[in-house]
CSV table of C-alpha atoms in Angstrom, one decimal:
chain,number,residue,atom,x,y,z
A,1,UNK,CA,-75.7,-11.1,-136.2
A,2,UNK,CA,-75.7,-9.5,-132.8
A,3,UNK,CA,-77.4,-11.3,-130.0
A,4,UNK,CA,-80.8,-10.0,-129.0
A,5,UNK,CA,-80.7,-8.2,-126.0
A,6,UNK,CA,-83.1,-9.5,-123.1
A,7,UNK,CA,-86.3,-7.8,-122.2
A,8,UNK,CA,-88.0,-7.3,-118.9
A,9,UNK,CA,-91.8,-7.7,-119.2
A,10,UNK,CA,-93.5,-6.5,-115.9
A,11,UNK,CA,-96.9,-7.3,-116.0
A,12,UNK,CA,-99.7,-5.5,-113.5
A,13,UNK,CA,-103.1,-5.0,-112.9
A,14,UNK,CA,-104.5,-2.0,-111.9
A,15,UNK,CA,-104.8,-0.9,-108.1
A,16,UNK,CA,-107.7,-0.4,-106.4
A,17,UNK,CA,-107.4,3.2,-106.8
A,18,UNK,CA,-106.7,3.3,-110.4
A,19,UNK,CA,-110.1,1.3,-110.5
A,20,UNK,CA,-112.0,3.9,-108.4
A,21,UNK,CA,-110.7,6.7,-110.5
A,22,UNK,CA,-111.9,4.8,-113.9
A,23,UNK,CA,-115.6,4.4,-112.0
A,24,UNK,CA,-115.8,7.8,-110.6
A,25,UNK,CA,-113.9,9.7,-113.3
A,26,UNK,CA,-112.1,12.0,-110.6
A,27,UNK,CA,-110.1,11.9,-107.4
A,28,UNK,CA,-112.7,14.4,-105.9
A,29,UNK,CA,-115.8,12.3,-106.9
A,30,UNK,CA,-114.2,9.1,-105.7
A,31,UNK,CA,-113.5,10.8,-102.5
A,32,UNK,CA,-116.9,12.0,-101.9
A,33,UNK,CA,-118.2,8.4,-103.0
A,34,UNK,CA,-116.5,6.7,-100.0
A,35,UNK,CA,-116.7,9.2,-97.5
A,36,UNK,CA,-120.2,9.4,-97.9
A,37,UNK,CA,-120.1,5.7,-96.7
A,38,UNK,CA,-117.9,6.2,-94.0
A,39,UNK,CA,-114.8,5.4,-95.8
A,40,UNK,CA,-111.8,7.0,-96.3
A,41,UNK,CA,-109.6,7.5,-99.9
A,42,UNK,CA,-106.4,7.9,-98.0
A,43,UNK,CA,-105.8,4.1,-97.3
A,44,UNK,CA,-106.7,3.1,-100.9
A,45,UNK,CA,-104.2,6.1,-102.0
A,46,UNK,CA,-101.5,4.8,-99.9
A,47,UNK,CA,-101.9,1.2,-101.0
A,48,UNK,CA,-101.6,2.5,-104.8
A,49,UNK,CA,-98.3,5.2,-103.8
A,50,UNK,CA,-96.9,2.0,-102.4
A,51,UNK,CA,-97.1,-0.2,-105.3
A,52,UNK,CA,-95.9,2.5,-107.5
A,53,UNK,CA,-92.8,3.2,-105.4
A,54,UNK,CA,-92.1,-0.9,-105.4
A,55,UNK,CA,-92.9,-1.2,-109.4
A,56,UNK,CA,-90.5,1.8,-109.6
A,57,UNK,CA,-87.8,0.1,-107.8
A,58,UNK,CA,-88.2,-2.8,-110.0
A,59,UNK,CA,-87.7,-1.2,-113.1
A,60,UNK,CA,-84.6,0.2,-111.9
A,61,UNK,CA,-83.1,-2.8,-111.2
A,62,UNK,CA,-83.2,-4.0,-114.6
A,63,UNK,CA,-79.4,-4.4,-116.4
A,64,UNK,CA,-79.0,-0.8,-118.6
A,65,UNK,CA,-78.4,-2.7,-121.6
A,66,UNK,CA,-81.6,-4.3,-121.4
A,67,UNK,CA,-84.9,-3.7,-122.8
A,68,UNK,CA,-88.2,-3.1,-120.7
A,69,UNK,CA,-91.9,-3.1,-121.7
A,70,UNK,CA,-95.3,-3.0,-119.5
A,71,UNK,CA,-98.3,-4.8,-119.9
A,72,UNK,CA,-101.6,-4.5,-117.8
A,73,UNK,CA,-103.8,-7.7,-117.1
A,74,UNK,CA,-106.4,-6.5,-118.9
A,75,UNK,CA,-103.9,-6.3,-122.2
A,76,UNK,CA,-102.5,-10.0,-122.0
A,77,UNK,CA,-104.6,-11.0,-124.7
A,78,UNK,CA,-103.3,-8.5,-127.0
A,79,UNK,CA,-99.6,-8.6,-126.1
A,80,UNK,CA,-96.7,-10.3,-128.1
A,81,UNK,CA,-94.3,-12.3,-125.7
A,82,UNK,CA,-91.0,-12.8,-127.2
A,83,UNK,CA,-88.7,-15.6,-126.5
A,84,UNK,CA,-86.0,-13.6,-124.9
A,85,UNK,CA,-88.3,-12.0,-122.1
A,86,UNK,CA,-88.1,-12.5,-118.6
A,87,UNK,CA,-91.7,-11.8,-117.5
A,88,UNK,CA,-92.0,-9.7,-113.7
A,89,UNK,CA,-95.6,-10.3,-112.5
A,90,UNK,CA,-95.8,-7.3,-109.9
A,91,UNK,CA,-98.5,-8.3,-107.5
A,92,UNK,CA,-100.7,-11.1,-105.9
A,93,UNK,CA,-100.4,-14.5,-106.7
A,94,UNK,CA,-103.5,-14.4,-109.3
A,95,UNK,CA,-101.3,-12.4,-111.5
A,96,UNK,CA,-99.2,-15.2,-112.1
A,97,UNK,CA,-101.7,-17.1,-112.7
A,98,UNK,CA,-103.2,-14.5,-115.5
A,99,UNK,CA,-99.9,-14.6,-117.2
A,100,UNK,CA,-99.1,-18.2,-117.6
A,101,UNK,CA,-101.4,-19.1,-120.5
A,102,UNK,CA,-99.7,-16.6,-122.7
A,103,UNK,CA,-96.1,-17.9,-122.6
A,104,UNK,CA,-94.5,-20.8,-123.9
A,105,UNK,CA,-91.7,-21.1,-121.4
A,106,UNK,CA,-90.4,-17.8,-120.8
A,107,UNK,CA,-89.2,-17.6,-117.2
A,108,UNK,CA,-91.5,-16.2,-114.9
A,109,UNK,CA,-90.7,-13.9,-111.3
A,110,UNK,CA,-93.3,-13.5,-109.3
A,111,UNK,CA,-92.6,-9.9,-107.2
A,112,UNK,CA,-94.3,-9.3,-104.0
A,113,UNK,CA,-94.6,-5.6,-103.7
A,114,UNK,CA,-96.3,-5.9,-100.4
A,115,UNK,CA,-95.4,-8.9,-98.4
A,116,UNK,CA,-97.6,-8.1,-95.4
A,117,UNK,CA,-100.7,-7.6,-97.8
A,118,UNK,CA,-100.4,-10.8,-100.2
A,119,UNK,CA,-99.3,-14.5,-99.1
A,120,UNK,CA,-96.8,-14.7,-102.0
A,121,UNK,CA,-97.3,-18.2,-102.7
A,122,UNK,CA,-96.4,-17.7,-106.3
A,123,UNK,CA,-95.2,-14.3,-106.2
A,124,UNK,CA,-92.6,-15.1,-103.2
A,125,UNK,CA,-89.6,-12.6,-104.8
A,126,UNK,CA,-88.7,-9.4,-102.7
A,127,UNK,CA,-87.8,-6.4,-104.8
A,128,UNK,CA,-84.6,-6.3,-103.2
A,129,UNK,CA,-83.6,-9.8,-105.0
A,130,UNK,CA,-84.9,-8.7,-108.5
A,131,UNK,CA,-81.5,-7.2,-109.6
A,132,UNK,CA,-79.6,-10.4,-109.3
A,133,UNK,CA,-82.4,-12.8,-110.3
A,134,UNK,CA,-82.8,-11.0,-113.9
A,135,UNK,CA,-79.3,-12.1,-115.2
A,136,UNK,CA,-79.5,-15.4,-113.3
A,137,UNK,CA,-82.7,-16.3,-115.4
A,138,UNK,CA,-81.1,-15.4,-118.2
A,139,UNK,CA,-78.2,-17.5,-117.9
A,140,UNK,CA,-80.0,-20.3,-116.9
A,141,UNK,CA,-78.3,-20.1,-113.4
A,142,UNK,CA,-82.0,-19.4,-111.2
A,143,UNK,CA,-83.7,-22.1,-109.3
A,144,UNK,CA,-86.9,-22.8,-111.4
A,145,UNK,CA,-89.7,-24.5,-110.8
A,146,UNK,CA,-91.7,-26.4,-113.3
A,147,UNK,CA,-95.5,-26.3,-112.3
A,148,UNK,CA,-97.8,-28.1,-114.5
A,149,UNK,CA,-100.8,-26.8,-115.9
A,150,UNK,CA,-104.3,-27.9,-117.0
A,151,UNK,CA,-105.4,-28.2,-120.6
A,152,UNK,CA,-108.9,-28.3,-121.7
A,153,UNK,CA,-109.8,-29.3,-125.5
A,154,UNK,CA,-113.5,-29.0,-126.5
A,155,UNK,CA,-114.7,-30.7,-129.6
A,156,UNK,CA,-114.6,-27.9,-131.8
A,157,UNK,CA,-111.0,-27.4,-131.4
A,158,UNK,CA,-111.0,-24.6,-128.6
A,159,UNK,CA,-108.4,-24.7,-126.2
A,160,UNK,CA,-108.0,-23.7,-122.5
A,161,UNK,CA,-105.0,-23.3,-120.5
A,162,UNK,CA,-104.9,-22.6,-116.7
A,163,UNK,CA,-102.4,-22.9,-113.8
A,164,UNK,CA,-104.8,-23.2,-111.5
A,165,UNK,CA,-108.1,-25.1,-112.8
A,166,UNK,CA,-110.5,-25.1,-115.2
A,167,UNK,CA,-114.6,-25.0,-114.2
A,168,UNK,CA,-117.2,-26.9,-115.9
A,169,UNK,CA,-120.8,-25.7,-115.1
A,170,UNK,CA,-123.5,-23.5,-115.5
A,171,UNK,CA,-123.3,-19.8,-115.7
A,172,UNK,CA,-125.8,-19.4,-112.9
A,173,UNK,CA,-127.3,-20.9,-109.9
A,174,UNK,CA,-128.9,-23.7,-111.9
A,175,UNK,CA,-127.6,-27.2,-111.5
A,176,UNK,CA,-124.9,-28.4,-114.1
A,177,UNK,CA,-125.9,-31.7,-115.9
A,178,UNK,CA,-123.3,-33.6,-117.6
A,179,UNK,CA,-121.9,-37.0,-118.3
A,180,UNK,CA,-118.5,-37.4,-116.6
A,181,UNK,CA,-116.2,-40.2,-117.9
A,182,UNK,CA,-113.0,-41.0,-115.8
A,183,UNK,CA,-110.7,-43.8,-117.3
A,184,UNK,CA,-113.3,-46.8,-117.3
A,185,UNK,CA,-116.0,-45.3,-115.1
A,186,UNK,CA,-118.7,-42.9,-116.3
A,187,UNK,CA,-122.1,-41.5,-114.9
A,188,UNK,CA,-124.5,-38.9,-115.4
A,189,UNK,CA,-124.3,-36.1,-112.9
A,190,UNK,CA,-126.4,-33.1,-111.6
A,191,UNK,CA,-124.1,-31.2,-109.6
A,192,UNK,CA,-122.8,-27.2,-108.9
A,193,UNK,CA,-120.2,-28.1,-111.7
A,194,UNK,CA,-116.8,-29.6,-111.3
A,195,UNK,CA,-113.1,-28.3,-111.2
A,196,UNK,CA,-110.1,-29.6,-112.9
A,197,UNK,CA,-106.7,-28.3,-111.0
A,198,UNK,CA,-103.3,-28.7,-111.1
A,199,UNK,CA,-100.7,-29.0,-108.2
A,200,UNK,CA,-100.7,-25.2,-107.8
A,201,UNK,CA,-104.4,-25.1,-108.1
A,202,UNK,CA,-104.9,-27.8,-105.3
A,203,UNK,CA,-103.9,-25.4,-102.6
A,204,UNK,CA,-107.0,-22.8,-103.8
A,205,UNK,CA,-110.2,-23.7,-104.7
A,206,UNK,CA,-109.9,-27.1,-105.1
A,207,UNK,CA,-108.7,-26.9,-101.5
A,208,UNK,CA,-111.8,-25.2,-100.0
A,209,UNK,CA,-113.7,-28.2,-101.8
A,210,UNK,CA,-111.2,-30.8,-100.4
A,211,UNK,CA,-112.0,-29.4,-96.9
A,212,UNK,CA,-115.5,-28.9,-97.1
A,213,UNK,CA,-115.7,-32.7,-98.4
A,214,UNK,CA,-112.9,-34.6,-96.7
A,215,UNK,CA,-112.0,-35.7,-100.5
A,216,UNK,CA,-108.5,-34.9,-100.8
A,217,UNK,CA,-105.9,-35.7,-103.7
A,218,UNK,CA,-102.3,-35.7,-103.0
A,219,UNK,CA,-100.7,-33.8,-106.0
A,220,UNK,CA,-97.3,-31.9,-106.3
A,221,UNK,CA,-97.2,-28.6,-107.8
A,222,UNK,CA,-94.3,-30.3,-110.6
A,223,UNK,CA,-96.4,-33.5,-110.6
A,224,UNK,CA,-97.5,-34.0,-114.1
A,225,UNK,CA,-100.8,-34.8,-112.8
A,226,UNK,CA,-104.3,-33.4,-112.4
A,227,UNK,CA,-107.2,-33.7,-109.7
A,228,UNK,CA,-110.9,-33.0,-110.4
A,229,UNK,CA,-113.6,-32.5,-107.9
A,230,UNK,CA,-117.6,-32.5,-108.2
A,231,UNK,CA,-119.3,-29.4,-106.5
A,232,UNK,CA,-122.5,-30.6,-104.6
A,233,UNK,CA,-123.4,-33.6,-106.8
A,234,UNK,CA,-127.0,-34.5,-106.4
A,235,UNK,CA,-128.1,-38.4,-106.4
A,236,UNK,CA,-131.6,-39.3,-108.2
A,237,UNK,CA,-133.1,-41.9,-110.5
A,238,UNK,CA,-130.9,-40.3,-113.3
A,239,UNK,CA,-127.7,-39.2,-111.5
A,240,UNK,CA,-125.1,-40.7,-109.0
A,241,UNK,CA,-122.5,-39.5,-106.8
A,242,UNK,CA,-119.6,-41.8,-107.1
A,243,UNK,CA,-117.3,-39.9,-109.2
A,244,UNK,CA,-116.8,-37.3,-106.8
A,245,UNK,CA,-112.9,-36.7,-106.5
A,246,UNK,CA,-109.9,-38.4,-108.0
A,247,UNK,CA,-106.6,-38.1,-109.4
A,248,UNK,CA,-105.5,-37.9,-113.5
A,249,UNK,CA,-102.2,-39.1,-114.2
A,250,UNK,CA,-102.1,-41.9,-116.9
A,251,UNK,CA,-105.9,-40.8,-117.8
A,252,UNK,CA,-107.9,-38.1,-119.1
A,253,UNK,CA,-111.2,-36.5,-117.9
A,254,UNK,CA,-114.2,-36.4,-120.2
A,255,UNK,CA,-117.1,-34.5,-120.1
A,256,UNK,CA,-120.1,-34.5,-122.0
A,257,UNK,CA,-122.9,-31.6,-121.6
A,258,UNK,CA,-126.5,-32.2,-121.0
A,259,UNK,CA,-127.3,-28.7,-120.5
A,260,UNK,CA,-129.6,-26.9,-123.2
A,261,UNK,CA,-128.2,-23.2,-122.3
A,262,UNK,CA,-126.0,-21.8,-119.8
A,263,UNK,CA,-123.3,-24.3,-119.7
A,264,UNK,CA,-119.8,-22.9,-119.7
A,265,UNK,CA,-116.1,-23.8,-119.2
A,266,UNK,CA,-113.7,-20.9,-118.0
A,267,UNK,CA,-109.8,-21.0,-116.6
A,268,UNK,CA,-108.4,-19.6,-113.4
A,269,UNK,CA,-111.7,-17.8,-112.5
A,270,UNK,CA,-111.8,-15.6,-115.6
A,271,UNK,CA,-115.6,-16.0,-116.1
A,272,UNK,CA,-116.0,-13.3,-118.9
A,273,UNK,CA,-113.7,-15.5,-121.1
A,274,UNK,CA,-116.1,-18.3,-120.9
A,275,UNK,CA,-116.5,-21.0,-123.7
A,276,UNK,CA,-120.4,-22.1,-124.3
A,277,UNK,CA,-120.9,-25.7,-123.0
A,278,UNK,CA,-124.0,-27.0,-124.4
A,279,UNK,CA,-125.7,-30.1,-125.0
A,280,UNK,CA,-123.7,-32.7,-126.7
A,281,UNK,CA,-120.4,-30.4,-126.6
A,282,UNK,CA,-117.2,-32.7,-125.3
A,283,UNK,CA,-114.4,-31.4,-123.6
A,284,UNK,CA,-111.4,-33.7,-122.7
A,285,UNK,CA,-109.0,-32.7,-119.7
A,286,UNK,CA,-104.8,-33.7,-119.4
A,287,UNK,CA,-101.9,-32.0,-118.2
A,288,UNK,CA,-101.0,-29.2,-120.2
A,289,UNK,CA,-98.0,-30.0,-122.8
A,290,UNK,CA,-95.8,-27.2,-121.3
A,291,UNK,CA,-95.6,-25.8,-117.8
A,292,UNK,CA,-95.1,-22.7,-116.1
A,293,UNK,CA,-91.1,-21.9,-115.7
A,294,UNK,CA,-91.6,-20.1,-112.0
A,295,UNK,CA,-88.1,-18.3,-110.8
A,296,UNK,CA,-87.8,-19.3,-107.3
A,297,UNK,CA,-84.7,-18.0,-106.6
């Protein structure tokens, strides 16, 4: 039986120009909308054209005998990835996080189409490198970082995966009420919610909390451990603040909801994909059993 040829799956998100067209229906209406507010459409169009040129260059670098596919971020939950796929996320770092939870060990190349606009922490590969990295990834010759992911399992059997972090809290600005259990320690909380992050996520939202509170948790991106940070815990006769941050290496973190309504759990900032977390529900956090296979060169 002939071997299945590899497939390069390019993952993109809508550009600002495409989002403006979707909102205003025509280029003329989008132009009028911006100009009536003292803004110009030309810069947005230039960024769109630059992105499309980078995407076309990337797709032209795929070996001629390979298959190709294009998946938009909004369609990832319906896209069928195959074991032989090499995934190329073209855009900002967040796009790598968006696709990570839908994969089962396929290599991911984060392609940076605009190094002057995007930091490239995860999407660090230049378009010119892609032609050599694709066959190297198939051959197992590319350098790989196996980045730990966060897993949350709820008592109803639902499971969330995240490359960066998972949030537990209230869907509005109300206080989140819950019981937190880390190892043998436990206490009731009233806070702005908490996040559980991987070493990758520790450079993002978790870093902001760490710098604001001075509660740093040393965590490497490939380390099979997680960190947790509680946002603005409030001390009272019924709530405590001792469990504000910590590292989860040999233990899990358990959270039990004390919210009658509005409690949510969501991953990697995708708030619309939340799972309801109302009174009595329990969620357990631990490193995910699979990691992101990030091609780094």
